[in-house]
Short mmCIF file of N, CA and C in Angstrom, two decimals:
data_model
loop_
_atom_site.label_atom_id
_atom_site.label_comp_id
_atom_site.label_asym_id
_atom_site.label_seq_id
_atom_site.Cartn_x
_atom_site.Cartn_y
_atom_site.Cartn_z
N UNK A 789 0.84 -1.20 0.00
CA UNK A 789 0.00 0.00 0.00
C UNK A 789 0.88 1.25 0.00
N UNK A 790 0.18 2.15 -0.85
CA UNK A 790 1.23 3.75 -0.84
C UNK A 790 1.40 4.24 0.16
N UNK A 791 1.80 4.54 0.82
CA UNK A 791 2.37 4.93 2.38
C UNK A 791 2.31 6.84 2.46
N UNK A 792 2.21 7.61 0.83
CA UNK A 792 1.83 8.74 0.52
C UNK A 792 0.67 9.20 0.22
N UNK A 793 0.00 9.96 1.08
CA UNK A 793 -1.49 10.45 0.61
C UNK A 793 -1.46 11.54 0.03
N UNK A 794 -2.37 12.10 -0.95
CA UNK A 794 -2.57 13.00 -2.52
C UNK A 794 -3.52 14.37 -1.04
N UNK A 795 -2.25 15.60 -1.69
CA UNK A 795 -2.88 16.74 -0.95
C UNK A 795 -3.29 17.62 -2.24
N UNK A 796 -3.49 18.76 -1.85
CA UNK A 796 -3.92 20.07 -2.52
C UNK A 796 -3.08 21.24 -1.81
N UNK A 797 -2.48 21.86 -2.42
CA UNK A 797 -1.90 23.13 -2.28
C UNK A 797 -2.80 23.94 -2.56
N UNK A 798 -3.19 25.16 -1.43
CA UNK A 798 -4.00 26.08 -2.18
C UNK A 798 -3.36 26.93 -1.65
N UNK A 799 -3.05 28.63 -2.42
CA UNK A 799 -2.52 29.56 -2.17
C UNK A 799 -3.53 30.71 -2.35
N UNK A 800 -3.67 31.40 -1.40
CA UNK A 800 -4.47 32.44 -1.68
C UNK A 800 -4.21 33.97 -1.44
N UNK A 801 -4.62 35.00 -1.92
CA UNK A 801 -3.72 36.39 -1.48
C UNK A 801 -4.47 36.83 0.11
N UNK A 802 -4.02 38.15 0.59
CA UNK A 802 -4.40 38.70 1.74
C UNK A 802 -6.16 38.84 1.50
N UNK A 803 -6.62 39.13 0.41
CA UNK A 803 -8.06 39.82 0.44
C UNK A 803 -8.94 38.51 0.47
N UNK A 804 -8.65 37.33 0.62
CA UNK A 804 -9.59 35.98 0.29
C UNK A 804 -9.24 35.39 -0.66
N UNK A 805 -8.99 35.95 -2.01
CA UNK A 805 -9.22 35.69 -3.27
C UNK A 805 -7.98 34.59 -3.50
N UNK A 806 -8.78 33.32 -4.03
CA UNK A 806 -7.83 32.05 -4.66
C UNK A 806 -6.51 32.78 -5.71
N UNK A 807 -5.56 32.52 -5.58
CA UNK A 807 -4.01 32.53 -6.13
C UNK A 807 -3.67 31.62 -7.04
N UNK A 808 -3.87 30.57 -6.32
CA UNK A 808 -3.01 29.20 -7.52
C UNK A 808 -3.35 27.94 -6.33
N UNK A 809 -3.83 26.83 -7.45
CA UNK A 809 -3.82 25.82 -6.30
C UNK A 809 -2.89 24.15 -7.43
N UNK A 810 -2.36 23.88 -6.51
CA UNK A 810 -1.55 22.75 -7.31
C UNK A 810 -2.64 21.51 -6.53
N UNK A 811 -2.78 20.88 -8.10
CA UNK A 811 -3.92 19.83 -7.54
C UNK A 811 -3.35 18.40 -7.17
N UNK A 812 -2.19 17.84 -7.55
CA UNK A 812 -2.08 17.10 -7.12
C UNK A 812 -0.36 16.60 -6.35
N UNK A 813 -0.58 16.56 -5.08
CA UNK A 813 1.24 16.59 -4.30
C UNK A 813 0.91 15.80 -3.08
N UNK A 814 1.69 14.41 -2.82
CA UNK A 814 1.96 13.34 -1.95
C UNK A 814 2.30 13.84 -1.16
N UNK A 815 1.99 13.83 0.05
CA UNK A 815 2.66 14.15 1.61
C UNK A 815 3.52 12.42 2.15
N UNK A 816 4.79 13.32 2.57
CA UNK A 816 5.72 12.18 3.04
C UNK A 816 5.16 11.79 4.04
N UNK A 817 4.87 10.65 4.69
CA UNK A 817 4.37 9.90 6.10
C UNK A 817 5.55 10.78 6.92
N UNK A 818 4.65 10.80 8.21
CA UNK A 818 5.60 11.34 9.22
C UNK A 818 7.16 10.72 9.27
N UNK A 819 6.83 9.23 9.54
CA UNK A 819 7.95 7.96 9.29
C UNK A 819 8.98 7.90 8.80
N UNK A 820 8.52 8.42 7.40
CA UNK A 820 9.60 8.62 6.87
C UNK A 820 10.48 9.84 6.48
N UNK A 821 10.33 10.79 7.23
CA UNK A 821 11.01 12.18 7.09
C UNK A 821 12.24 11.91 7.76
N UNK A 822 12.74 12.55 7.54
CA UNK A 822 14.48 12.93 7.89
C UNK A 822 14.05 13.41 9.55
N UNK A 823 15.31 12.96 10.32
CA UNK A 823 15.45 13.38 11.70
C UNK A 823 15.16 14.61 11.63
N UNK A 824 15.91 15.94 10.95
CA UNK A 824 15.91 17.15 11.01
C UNK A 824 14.59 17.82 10.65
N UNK A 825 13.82 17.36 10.05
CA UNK A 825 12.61 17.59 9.47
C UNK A 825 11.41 17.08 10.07
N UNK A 826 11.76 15.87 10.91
CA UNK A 826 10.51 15.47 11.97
C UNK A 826 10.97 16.08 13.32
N UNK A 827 11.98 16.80 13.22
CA UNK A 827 12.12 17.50 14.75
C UNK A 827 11.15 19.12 14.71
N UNK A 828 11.62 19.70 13.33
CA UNK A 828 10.30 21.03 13.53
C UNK A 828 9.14 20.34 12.74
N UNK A 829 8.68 19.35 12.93
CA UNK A 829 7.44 18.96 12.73
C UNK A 829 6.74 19.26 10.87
N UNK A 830 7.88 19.41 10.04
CA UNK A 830 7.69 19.71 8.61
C UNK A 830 6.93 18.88 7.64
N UNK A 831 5.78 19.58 7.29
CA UNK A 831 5.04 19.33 6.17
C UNK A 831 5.85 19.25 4.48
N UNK A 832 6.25 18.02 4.42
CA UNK A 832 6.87 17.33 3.13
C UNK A 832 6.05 16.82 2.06
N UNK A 833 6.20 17.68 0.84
CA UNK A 833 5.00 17.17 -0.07
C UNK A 833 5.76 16.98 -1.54
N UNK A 834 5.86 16.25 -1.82
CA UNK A 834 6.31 16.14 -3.46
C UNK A 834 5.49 15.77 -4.77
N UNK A 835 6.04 16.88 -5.63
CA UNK A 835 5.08 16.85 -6.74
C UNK A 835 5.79 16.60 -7.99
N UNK A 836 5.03 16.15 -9.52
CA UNK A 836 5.73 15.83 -10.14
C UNK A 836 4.89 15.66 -11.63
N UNK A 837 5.00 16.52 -12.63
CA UNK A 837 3.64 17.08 -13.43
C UNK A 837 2.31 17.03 -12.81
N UNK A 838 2.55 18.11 -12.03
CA UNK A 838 1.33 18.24 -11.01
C UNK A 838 0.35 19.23 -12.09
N UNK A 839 -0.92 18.62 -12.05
CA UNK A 839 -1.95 20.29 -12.65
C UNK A 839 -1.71 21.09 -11.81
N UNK A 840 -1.79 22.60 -12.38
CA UNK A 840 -1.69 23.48 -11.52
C UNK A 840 -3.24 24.50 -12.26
N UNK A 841 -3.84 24.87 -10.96
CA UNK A 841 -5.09 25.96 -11.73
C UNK A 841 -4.51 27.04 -11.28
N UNK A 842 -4.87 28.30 -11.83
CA UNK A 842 -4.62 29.91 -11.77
C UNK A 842 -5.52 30.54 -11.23
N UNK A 843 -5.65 31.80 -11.19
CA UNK A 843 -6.89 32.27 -10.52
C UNK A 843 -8.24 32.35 -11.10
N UNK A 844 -7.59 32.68 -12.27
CA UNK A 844 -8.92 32.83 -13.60
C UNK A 844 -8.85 31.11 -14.39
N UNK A 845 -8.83 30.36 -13.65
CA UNK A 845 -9.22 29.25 -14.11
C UNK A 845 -8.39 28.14 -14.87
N UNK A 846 -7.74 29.12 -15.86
CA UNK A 846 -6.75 28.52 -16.42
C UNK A 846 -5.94 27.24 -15.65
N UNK A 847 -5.78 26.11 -16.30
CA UNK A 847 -4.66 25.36 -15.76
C UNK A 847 -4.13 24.97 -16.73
N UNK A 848 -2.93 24.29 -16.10
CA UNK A 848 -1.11 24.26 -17.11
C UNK A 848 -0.23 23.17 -16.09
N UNK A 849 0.51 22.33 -16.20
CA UNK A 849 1.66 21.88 -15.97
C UNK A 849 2.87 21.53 -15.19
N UNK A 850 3.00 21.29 -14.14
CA UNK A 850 4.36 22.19 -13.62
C UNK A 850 5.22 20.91 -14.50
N UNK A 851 6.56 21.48 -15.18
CA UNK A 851 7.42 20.67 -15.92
C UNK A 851 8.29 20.14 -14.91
N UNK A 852 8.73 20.75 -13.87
CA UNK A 852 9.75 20.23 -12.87
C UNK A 852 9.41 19.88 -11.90
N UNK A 853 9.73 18.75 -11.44
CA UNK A 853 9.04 17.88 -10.12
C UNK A 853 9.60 18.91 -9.06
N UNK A 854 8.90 18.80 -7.78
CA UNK A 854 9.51 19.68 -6.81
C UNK A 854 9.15 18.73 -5.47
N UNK A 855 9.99 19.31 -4.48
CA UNK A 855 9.23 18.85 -3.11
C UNK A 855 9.22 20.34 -2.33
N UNK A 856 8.11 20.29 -1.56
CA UNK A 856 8.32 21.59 -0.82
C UNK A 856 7.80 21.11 0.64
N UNK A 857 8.11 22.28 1.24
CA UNK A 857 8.91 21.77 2.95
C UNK A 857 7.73 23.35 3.33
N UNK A 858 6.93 22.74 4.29
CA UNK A 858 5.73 23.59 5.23
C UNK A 858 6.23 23.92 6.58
N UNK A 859 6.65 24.54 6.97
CA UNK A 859 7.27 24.35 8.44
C UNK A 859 6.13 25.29 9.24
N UNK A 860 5.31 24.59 10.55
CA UNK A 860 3.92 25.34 11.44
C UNK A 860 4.81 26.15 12.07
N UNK A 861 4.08 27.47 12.13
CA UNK A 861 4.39 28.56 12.70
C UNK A 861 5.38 29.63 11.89
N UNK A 862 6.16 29.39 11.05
CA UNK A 862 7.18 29.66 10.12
C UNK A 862 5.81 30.72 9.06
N UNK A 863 6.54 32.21 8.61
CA UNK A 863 5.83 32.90 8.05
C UNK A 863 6.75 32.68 6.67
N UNK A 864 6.72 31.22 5.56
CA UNK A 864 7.36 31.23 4.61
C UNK A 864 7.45 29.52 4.35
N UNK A 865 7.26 29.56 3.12
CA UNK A 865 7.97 28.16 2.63
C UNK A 865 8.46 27.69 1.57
N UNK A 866 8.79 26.70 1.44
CA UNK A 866 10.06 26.38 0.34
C UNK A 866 9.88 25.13 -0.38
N UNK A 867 10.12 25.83 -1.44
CA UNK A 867 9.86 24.55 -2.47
C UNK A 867 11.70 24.21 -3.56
N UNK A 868 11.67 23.00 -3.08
CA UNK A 868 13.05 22.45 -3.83
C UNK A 868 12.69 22.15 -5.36
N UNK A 869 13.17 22.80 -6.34
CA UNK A 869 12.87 22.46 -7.68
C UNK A 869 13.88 21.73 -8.47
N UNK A 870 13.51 20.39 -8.58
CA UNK A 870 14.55 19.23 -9.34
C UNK A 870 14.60 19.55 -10.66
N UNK A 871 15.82 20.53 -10.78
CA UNK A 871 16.05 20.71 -12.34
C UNK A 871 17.46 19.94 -12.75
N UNK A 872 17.07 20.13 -14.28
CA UNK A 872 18.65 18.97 -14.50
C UNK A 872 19.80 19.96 -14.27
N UNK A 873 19.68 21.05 -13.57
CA UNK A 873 21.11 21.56 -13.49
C UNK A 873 21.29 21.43 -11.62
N UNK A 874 20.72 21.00 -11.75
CA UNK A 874 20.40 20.60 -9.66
C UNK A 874 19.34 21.28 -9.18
N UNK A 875 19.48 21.31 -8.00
CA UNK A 875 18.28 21.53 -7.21
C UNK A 875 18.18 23.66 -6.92
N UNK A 876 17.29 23.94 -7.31
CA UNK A 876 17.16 25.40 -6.54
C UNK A 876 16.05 25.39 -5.71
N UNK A 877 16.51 26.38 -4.96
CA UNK A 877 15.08 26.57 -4.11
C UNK A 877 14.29 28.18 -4.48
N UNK A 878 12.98 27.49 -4.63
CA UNK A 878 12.10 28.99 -4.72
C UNK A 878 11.13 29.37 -3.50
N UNK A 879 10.93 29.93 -2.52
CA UNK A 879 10.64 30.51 -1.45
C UNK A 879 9.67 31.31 -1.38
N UNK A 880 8.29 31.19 -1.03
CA UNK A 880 7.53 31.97 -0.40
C UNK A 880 7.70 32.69 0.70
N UNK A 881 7.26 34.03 1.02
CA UNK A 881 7.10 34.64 2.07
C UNK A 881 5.58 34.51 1.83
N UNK A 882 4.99 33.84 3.27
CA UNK A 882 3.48 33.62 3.46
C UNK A 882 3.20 33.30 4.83
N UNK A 883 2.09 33.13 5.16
CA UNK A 883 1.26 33.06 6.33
C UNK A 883 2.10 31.36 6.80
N UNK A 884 1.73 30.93 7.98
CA UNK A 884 2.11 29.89 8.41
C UNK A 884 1.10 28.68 7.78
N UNK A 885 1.84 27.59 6.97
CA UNK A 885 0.28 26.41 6.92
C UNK A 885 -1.32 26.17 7.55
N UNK A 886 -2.33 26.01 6.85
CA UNK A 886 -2.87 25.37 7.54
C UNK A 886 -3.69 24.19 7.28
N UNK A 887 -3.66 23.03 7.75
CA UNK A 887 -4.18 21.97 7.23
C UNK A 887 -5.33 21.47 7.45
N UNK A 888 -6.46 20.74 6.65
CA UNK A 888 -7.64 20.71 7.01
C UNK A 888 -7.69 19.53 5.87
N UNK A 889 -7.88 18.37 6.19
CA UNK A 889 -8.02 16.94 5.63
C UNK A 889 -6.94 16.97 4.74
N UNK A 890 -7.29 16.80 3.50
CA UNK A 890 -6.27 16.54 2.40
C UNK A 890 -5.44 17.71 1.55
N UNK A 891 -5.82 19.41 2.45
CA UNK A 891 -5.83 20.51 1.67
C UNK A 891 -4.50 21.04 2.70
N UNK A 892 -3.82 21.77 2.03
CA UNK A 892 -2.68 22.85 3.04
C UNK A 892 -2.92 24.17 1.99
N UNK A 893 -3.30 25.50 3.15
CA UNK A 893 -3.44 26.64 2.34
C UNK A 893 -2.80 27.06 2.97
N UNK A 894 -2.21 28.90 2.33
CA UNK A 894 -1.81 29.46 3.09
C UNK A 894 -1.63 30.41 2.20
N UNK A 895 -1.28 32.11 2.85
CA UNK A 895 -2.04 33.66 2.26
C UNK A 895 -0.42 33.67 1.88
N UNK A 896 -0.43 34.21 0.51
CA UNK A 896 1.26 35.06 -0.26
C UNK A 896 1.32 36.07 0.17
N UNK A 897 2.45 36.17 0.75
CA UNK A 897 2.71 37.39 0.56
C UNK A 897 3.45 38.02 -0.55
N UNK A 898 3.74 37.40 -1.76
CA UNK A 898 4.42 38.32 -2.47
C UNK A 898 5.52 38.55 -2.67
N UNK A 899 6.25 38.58 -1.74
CA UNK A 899 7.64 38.59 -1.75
C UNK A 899 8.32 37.06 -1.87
N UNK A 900 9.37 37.03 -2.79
CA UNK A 900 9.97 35.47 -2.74
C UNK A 900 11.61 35.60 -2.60
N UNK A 901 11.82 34.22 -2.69
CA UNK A 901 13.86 34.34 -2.20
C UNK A 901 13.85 33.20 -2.82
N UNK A 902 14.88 33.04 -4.03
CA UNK A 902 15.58 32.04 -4.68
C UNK A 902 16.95 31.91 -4.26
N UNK A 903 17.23 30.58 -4.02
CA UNK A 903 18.49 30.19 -3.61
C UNK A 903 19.16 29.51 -4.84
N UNK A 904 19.96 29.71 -5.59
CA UNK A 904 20.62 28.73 -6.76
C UNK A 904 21.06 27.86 -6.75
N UNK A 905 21.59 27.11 -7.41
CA UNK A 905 22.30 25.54 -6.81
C UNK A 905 23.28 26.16 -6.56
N UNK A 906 24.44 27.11 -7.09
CA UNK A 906 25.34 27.37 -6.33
C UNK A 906 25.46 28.16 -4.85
N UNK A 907 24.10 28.36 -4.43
CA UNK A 907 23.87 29.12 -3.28
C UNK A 907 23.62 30.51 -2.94
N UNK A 908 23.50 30.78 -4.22
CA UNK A 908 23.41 32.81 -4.53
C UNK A 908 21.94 32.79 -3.98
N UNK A 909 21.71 34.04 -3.03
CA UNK A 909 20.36 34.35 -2.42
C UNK A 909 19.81 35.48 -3.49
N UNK A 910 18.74 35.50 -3.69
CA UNK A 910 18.06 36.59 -4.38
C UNK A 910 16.81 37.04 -3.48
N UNK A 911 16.36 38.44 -3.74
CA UNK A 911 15.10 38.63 -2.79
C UNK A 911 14.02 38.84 -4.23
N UNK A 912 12.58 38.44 -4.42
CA UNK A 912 12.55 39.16 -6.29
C UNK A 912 10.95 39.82 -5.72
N UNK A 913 10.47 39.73 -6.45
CA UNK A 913 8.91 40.26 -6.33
C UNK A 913 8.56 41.84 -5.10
N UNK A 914 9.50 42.10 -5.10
CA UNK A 914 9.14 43.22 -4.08
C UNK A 914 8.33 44.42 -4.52
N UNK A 915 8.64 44.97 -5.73
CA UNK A 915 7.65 45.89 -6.52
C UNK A 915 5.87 45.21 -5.87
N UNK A 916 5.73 43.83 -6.08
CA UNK A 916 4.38 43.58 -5.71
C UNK A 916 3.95 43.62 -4.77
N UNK A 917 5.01 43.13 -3.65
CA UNK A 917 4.59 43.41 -1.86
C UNK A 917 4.31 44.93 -1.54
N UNK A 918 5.15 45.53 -2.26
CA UNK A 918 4.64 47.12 -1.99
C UNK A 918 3.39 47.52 -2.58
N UNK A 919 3.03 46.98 -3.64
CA UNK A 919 1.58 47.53 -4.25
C UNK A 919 0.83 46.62 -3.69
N UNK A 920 0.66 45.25 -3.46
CA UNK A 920 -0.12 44.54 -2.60
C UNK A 920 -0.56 44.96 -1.20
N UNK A 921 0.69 45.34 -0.78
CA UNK A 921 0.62 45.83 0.72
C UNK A 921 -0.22 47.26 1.13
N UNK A 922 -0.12 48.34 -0.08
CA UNK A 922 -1.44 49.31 -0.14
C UNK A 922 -2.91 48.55 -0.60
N UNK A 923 -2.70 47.81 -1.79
CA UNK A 923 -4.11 47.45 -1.81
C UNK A 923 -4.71 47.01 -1.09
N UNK A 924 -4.35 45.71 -0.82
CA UNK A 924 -4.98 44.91 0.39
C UNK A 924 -4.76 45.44 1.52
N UNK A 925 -4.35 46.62 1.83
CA UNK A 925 -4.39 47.41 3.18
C UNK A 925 -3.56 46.30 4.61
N UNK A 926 -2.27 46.03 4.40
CA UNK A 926 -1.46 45.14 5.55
C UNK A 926 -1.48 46.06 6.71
N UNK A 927 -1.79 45.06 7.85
CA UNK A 927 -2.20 45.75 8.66
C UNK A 927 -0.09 46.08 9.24
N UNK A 928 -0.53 46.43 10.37
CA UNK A 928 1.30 46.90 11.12
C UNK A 928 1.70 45.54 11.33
N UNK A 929 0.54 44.64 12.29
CA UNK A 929 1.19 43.41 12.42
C UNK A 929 1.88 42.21 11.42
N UNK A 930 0.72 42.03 10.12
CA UNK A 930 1.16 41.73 8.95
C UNK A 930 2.83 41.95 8.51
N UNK A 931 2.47 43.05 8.33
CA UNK A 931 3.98 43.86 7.77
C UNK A 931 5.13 43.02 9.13
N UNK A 932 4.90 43.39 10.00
CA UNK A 932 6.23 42.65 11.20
C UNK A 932 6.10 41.56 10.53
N UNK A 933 5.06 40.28 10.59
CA UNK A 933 5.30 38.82 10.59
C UNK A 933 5.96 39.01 9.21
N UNK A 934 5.68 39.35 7.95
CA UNK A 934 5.90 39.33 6.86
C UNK A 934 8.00 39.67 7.31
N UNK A 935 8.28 40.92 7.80
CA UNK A 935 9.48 41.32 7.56
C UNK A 935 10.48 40.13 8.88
N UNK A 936 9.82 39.47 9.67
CA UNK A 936 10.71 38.70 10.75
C UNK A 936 11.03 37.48 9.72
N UNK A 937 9.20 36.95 8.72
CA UNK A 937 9.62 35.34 8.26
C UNK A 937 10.63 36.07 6.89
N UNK A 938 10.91 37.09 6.62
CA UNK A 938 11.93 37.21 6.07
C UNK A 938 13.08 37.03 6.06
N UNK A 939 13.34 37.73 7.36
CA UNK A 939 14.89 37.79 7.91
C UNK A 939 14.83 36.23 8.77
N UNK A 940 13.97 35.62 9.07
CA UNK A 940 14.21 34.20 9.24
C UNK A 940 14.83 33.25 8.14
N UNK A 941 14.12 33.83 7.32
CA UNK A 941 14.18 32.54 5.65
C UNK A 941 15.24 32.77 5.68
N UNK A 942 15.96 34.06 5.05
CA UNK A 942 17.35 34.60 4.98
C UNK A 942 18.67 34.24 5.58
N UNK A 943 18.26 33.86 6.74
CA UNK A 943 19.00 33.65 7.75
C UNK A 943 19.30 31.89 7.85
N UNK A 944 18.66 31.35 7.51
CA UNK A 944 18.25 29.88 7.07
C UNK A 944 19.01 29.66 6.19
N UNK A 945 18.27 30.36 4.90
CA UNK A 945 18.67 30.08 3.58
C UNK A 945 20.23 30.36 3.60
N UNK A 946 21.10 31.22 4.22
CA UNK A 946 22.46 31.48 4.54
C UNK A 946 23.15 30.28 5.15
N UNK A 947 22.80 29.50 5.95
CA UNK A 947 23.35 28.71 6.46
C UNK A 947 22.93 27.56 6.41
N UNK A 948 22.30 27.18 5.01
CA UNK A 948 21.84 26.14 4.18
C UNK A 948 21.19 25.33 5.19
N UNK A 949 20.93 25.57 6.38
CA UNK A 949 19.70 25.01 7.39
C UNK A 949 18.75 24.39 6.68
N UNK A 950 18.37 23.31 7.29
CA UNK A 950 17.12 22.43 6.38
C UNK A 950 15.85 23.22 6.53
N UNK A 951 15.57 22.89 5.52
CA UNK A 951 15.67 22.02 4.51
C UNK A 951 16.45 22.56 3.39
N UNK A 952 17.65 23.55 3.27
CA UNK A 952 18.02 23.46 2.00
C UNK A 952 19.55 22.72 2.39
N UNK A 953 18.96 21.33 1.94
CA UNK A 953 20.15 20.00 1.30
C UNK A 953 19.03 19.69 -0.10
N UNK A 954 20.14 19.52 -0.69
CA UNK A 954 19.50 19.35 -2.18
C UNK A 954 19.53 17.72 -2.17
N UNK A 955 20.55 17.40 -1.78
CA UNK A 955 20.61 15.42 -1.52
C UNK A 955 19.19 14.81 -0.85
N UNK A 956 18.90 15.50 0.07
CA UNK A 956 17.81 15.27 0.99
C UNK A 956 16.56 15.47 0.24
N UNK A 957 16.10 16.19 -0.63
CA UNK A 957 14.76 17.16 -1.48
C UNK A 957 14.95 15.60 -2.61
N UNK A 958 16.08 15.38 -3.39
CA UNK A 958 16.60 14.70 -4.02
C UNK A 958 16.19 12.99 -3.77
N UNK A 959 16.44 12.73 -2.27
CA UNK A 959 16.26 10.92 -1.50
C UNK A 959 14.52 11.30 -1.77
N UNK A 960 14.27 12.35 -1.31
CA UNK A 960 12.66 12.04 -0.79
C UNK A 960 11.78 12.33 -2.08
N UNK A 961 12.31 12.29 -3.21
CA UNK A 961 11.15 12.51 -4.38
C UNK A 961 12.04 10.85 -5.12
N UNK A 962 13.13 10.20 -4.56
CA UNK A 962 13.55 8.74 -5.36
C UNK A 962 12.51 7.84 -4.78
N UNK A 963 12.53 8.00 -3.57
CA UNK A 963 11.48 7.59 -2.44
C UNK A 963 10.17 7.36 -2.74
N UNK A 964 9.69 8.50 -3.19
CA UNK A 964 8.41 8.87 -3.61
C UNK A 964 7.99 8.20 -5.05
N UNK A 965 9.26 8.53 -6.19
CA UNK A 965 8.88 7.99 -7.04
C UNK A 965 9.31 6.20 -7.68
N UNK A 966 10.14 5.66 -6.53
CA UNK A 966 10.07 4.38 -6.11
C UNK A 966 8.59 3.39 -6.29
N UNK A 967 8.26 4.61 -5.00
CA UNK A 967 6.95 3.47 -4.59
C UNK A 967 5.72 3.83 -5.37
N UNK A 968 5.58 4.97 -6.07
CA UNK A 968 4.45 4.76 -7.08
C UNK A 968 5.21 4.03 -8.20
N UNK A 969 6.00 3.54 -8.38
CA UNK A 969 6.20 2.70 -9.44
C UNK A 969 6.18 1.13 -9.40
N UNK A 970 5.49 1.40 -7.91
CA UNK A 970 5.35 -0.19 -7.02
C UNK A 970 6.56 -0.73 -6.43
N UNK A 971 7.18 0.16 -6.19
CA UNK A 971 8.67 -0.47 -5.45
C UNK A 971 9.52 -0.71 -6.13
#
């Protein structure tokens, strides 16, 4: 029996309104997560030509398998993208998970941080956090959680703190795609 159950990613902005939802991504059994990753209690999901829908309906593809790493309480999360030039990481700044049967949502903020395979940090989307952040009216507190899970990620992402091992993102999607191939 698959030992991985089929979630839903849903992403949504500050005002309510649906973002992007990836329809189909395996959650790793507790069991089998890495020591470092069952110690902050991390939501492990790997995907792999997953549909993805848009806001206006549209859906499309994702070409590169990914696993991404939910960490509770954490204002941000991270998705490892298995490309053939290795692994990068692409990074949300967002609300902390929240899970409710087979679904994990959680509000964008807009702002993102790419890590390269060689380890170069980037900060990108900020033009939008600033116009997001008037529209949708962020409140003071917002703005703090938003600027701490920043300088958290940052601070992480610097000292390649897990989850960024690319070997590790790497075992757990061989893993994954092992056992849907029946072992």
């Amino acid at each position: 029996m698959n030992p991985f159950s089929l979630f839903q990613i849903k992403s949504f902005k500050h005002d309510g309104h649906l973002h992007r939802v990836w329809l189909k991504n395996w959650r790793v059994p507790e069991a089998m997560l890495a020591p470092e990753h069952k110690a902050e209690s991390m939501i492990v999901l790997i995907n792999s030509q997953t549909p993805i829908r848009e806001r206006d309906g549209k859906e499309w593809t994702s070409k590169i398998p990914s696993v991404t790493f939910f960490i509770p309480g954490q204002w941000y999360n991270i998705v490892s993208l298995l490309e053939d030039g290795g692994v990068r990481f692409y990074c949300n700044i967002a609300s902390p998970p929240y899970v409710s049967g087979g679904v994990i949502t959680y509000i964008d903020y807009d702002l993102d941080v790419i890590r390269t395979t060689d380890g170069h940090i980037q900060i990108v989307d900020q033009e939008e956090y600033e116009m997001h952040k008037i529209n949708y009216h962020y409140s003071e507190v917002v703005e703090r959680k938003v600027k701490s899970g920043l300088d958290a990620l940052l601070e992480r992402a610097k000292r390649a703190a897990p989850p960024f091992a690319a070997e590790t993102a790497l075992a757990y999607y061989e893993m994954w795609k092992n056992e849907m191939q029946g072992g």
